[in-house]
Amino acid sequence: MLLESFPVVTSANNTTFVSGTASTFSVAATSFPTGATFSVASGSVPTGVTLTSNGALSISSAPVTGGTYSFTIRATNPADSNLYTDQPFTLTVNQ
């Protein structure tokens, strides 16, 4: 019998976007069952940047204020919301 597991984040803990250029970074994690969901656990993404529940961190083509942003991404097991892993993340937005 397999039991649910804590997700393990397998993607990098940082990325760089260019303000005004549409880009996407895929946040990934393994777990049992598969299909971890993602959210921002603490801090916040800058205006113009989104993180979807399937792990797509993206910036639109609209200008975003340049800088370095630190926040925590949470990967949650789809079968048990008490099984999650937090990953500190750094996003750099270049002008």
GROMACS .gro file of C-alpha atoms in nm:
model
   95
    1MET     CA    1   0.000   0.000   0.000
    2LEU     CA    2   0.142   0.337  -0.105
    3LEU     CA    3   0.085   0.636   0.117
    4GLU     CA    4   0.066   0.997   0.015
    5SER     CA    5   0.398   1.178   0.031
    6PHE     CA    6   0.527   1.527   0.091
    7PRO     CA    7   0.603   1.698  -0.241
    8VAL     CA    8   0.969   1.746  -0.333
    9VAL     CA    9   1.036   2.061  -0.536
   10THR     CA   10   1.252   1.964  -0.833
   11SER     CA   11   1.282   2.297  -1.016
   12ALA     CA   12   1.534   2.573  -0.950
   13ASN     CA   13   1.467   2.815  -0.664
   14ASN     CA   14   1.519   3.125  -0.879
   15THR     CA   15   1.465   3.272  -1.223
   16THR     CA   16   1.508   3.599  -1.409
   17PHE     CA   17   1.249   3.775  -1.623
   18VAL     CA   18   1.285   4.087  -1.840
   19SER     CA   19   1.028   4.358  -1.778
   20GLY     CA   20   0.792   4.395  -2.075
   21THR     CA   21   0.880   4.054  -2.221
   22ALA     CA   22   0.629   3.772  -2.176
   23SER     CA   23   0.800   3.474  -2.009
   24THR     CA   24   0.709   3.164  -1.808
   25PHE     CA   25   0.903   2.955  -1.556
   26SER     CA   26   0.772   2.611  -1.462
   27VAL     CA   27   0.776   2.525  -1.094
   28ALA     CA   28   0.784   2.146  -1.059
   29ALA     CA   29   0.754   1.893  -0.777
   30THR     CA   30   0.721   1.519  -0.732
   31SER     CA   31   0.474   1.356  -0.493
   32PHE     CA   32   0.246   1.058  -0.459
   33PRO     CA   33  -0.008   1.091  -0.599
   34THR     CA   34   0.130   1.315  -0.872
   35GLY     CA   35  -0.011   1.657  -0.949
   36ALA     CA   36   0.111   1.882  -0.667
   37THR     CA   37  -0.052   2.224  -0.664
   38PHE     CA   38   0.138   2.548  -0.612
   39SER     CA   39   0.070   2.872  -0.430
   40VAL     CA   40   0.257   3.161  -0.269
   41ALA     CA   41   0.293   3.072   0.101
   42SER     CA   42   0.458   3.394   0.217
   43GLY     CA   43   0.567   3.719   0.062
   44SER     CA   44   0.415   3.816  -0.271
   45VAL     CA   45   0.493   3.819  -0.639
   46PRO     CA   46   0.524   4.165  -0.795
   47THR     CA   47   0.230   4.321  -0.978
   48GLY     CA   48   0.222   4.179  -1.332
   49VAL     CA   49   0.358   3.838  -1.229
   50THR     CA   50   0.134   3.539  -1.156
   51LEU     CA   51   0.176   3.189  -1.017
   52THR     CA   52  -0.092   2.941  -1.123
   53SER     CA   53  -0.186   2.630  -0.925
   54ASN     CA   54  -0.019   2.413  -1.191
   55GLY     CA   55   0.317   2.584  -1.132
   56ALA     CA   56   0.338   2.838  -1.414
   57LEU     CA   57   0.515   3.148  -1.287
   58SER     CA   58   0.472   3.406  -1.561
   59ILE     CA   59   0.514   3.767  -1.653
   60SER     CA   60   0.299   3.940  -1.913
   61SER     CA   61   0.429   4.175  -2.177
   62ALA     CA   62   0.326   4.474  -1.962
   63PRO     CA   63   0.611   4.652  -1.785
   64VAL     CA   64   0.691   4.520  -1.437
   65THR     CA   65   0.900   4.715  -1.187
   66GLY     CA   66   1.256   4.585  -1.197
   67GLY     CA   67   1.416   4.444  -0.887
   68THR     CA   68   1.472   4.130  -0.685
   69TYR     CA   69   1.168   3.972  -0.520
   70SER     CA   70   1.180   3.701  -0.256
   71PHE     CA   71   0.878   3.489  -0.167
   72THR     CA   72   0.798   3.131  -0.070
   73ILE     CA   73   0.629   2.887  -0.305
   74ARG     CA   74   0.426   2.606  -0.147
   75ALA     CA   75   0.386   2.268  -0.322
   76THR     CA   76   0.086   2.079  -0.183
   77ASN     CA   77   0.001   1.711  -0.225
   78PRO     CA   78  -0.327   1.686  -0.422
   79ALA     CA   79  -0.465   1.414  -0.192
   80ASP     CA   80  -0.383   1.571   0.146
   81SER     CA   81  -0.343   1.946   0.199
   82ASN     CA   82  -0.150   1.877   0.522
   83LEU     CA   83   0.136   1.740   0.310
   84TYR     CA   84   0.320   2.037   0.166
   85THR     CA   85   0.672   2.165   0.115
   86ASP     CA   86   0.776   2.530   0.113
   87GLN     CA   87   1.054   2.648  -0.120
   88PRO     CA   88   1.212   2.993  -0.080
   89PHE     CA   89   1.221   3.152  -0.426
   90THR     CA   90   1.396   3.456  -0.575
   91LEU     CA   91   1.265   3.632  -0.886
   92THR     CA   92   1.483   3.892  -1.053
   93VAL     CA   93   1.314   4.129  -1.298
   94ASN     CA   94   1.555   4.316  -1.523
   95GLN     CA   95   1.449   4.645  -1.684
   0.00000   0.00000   0.00000
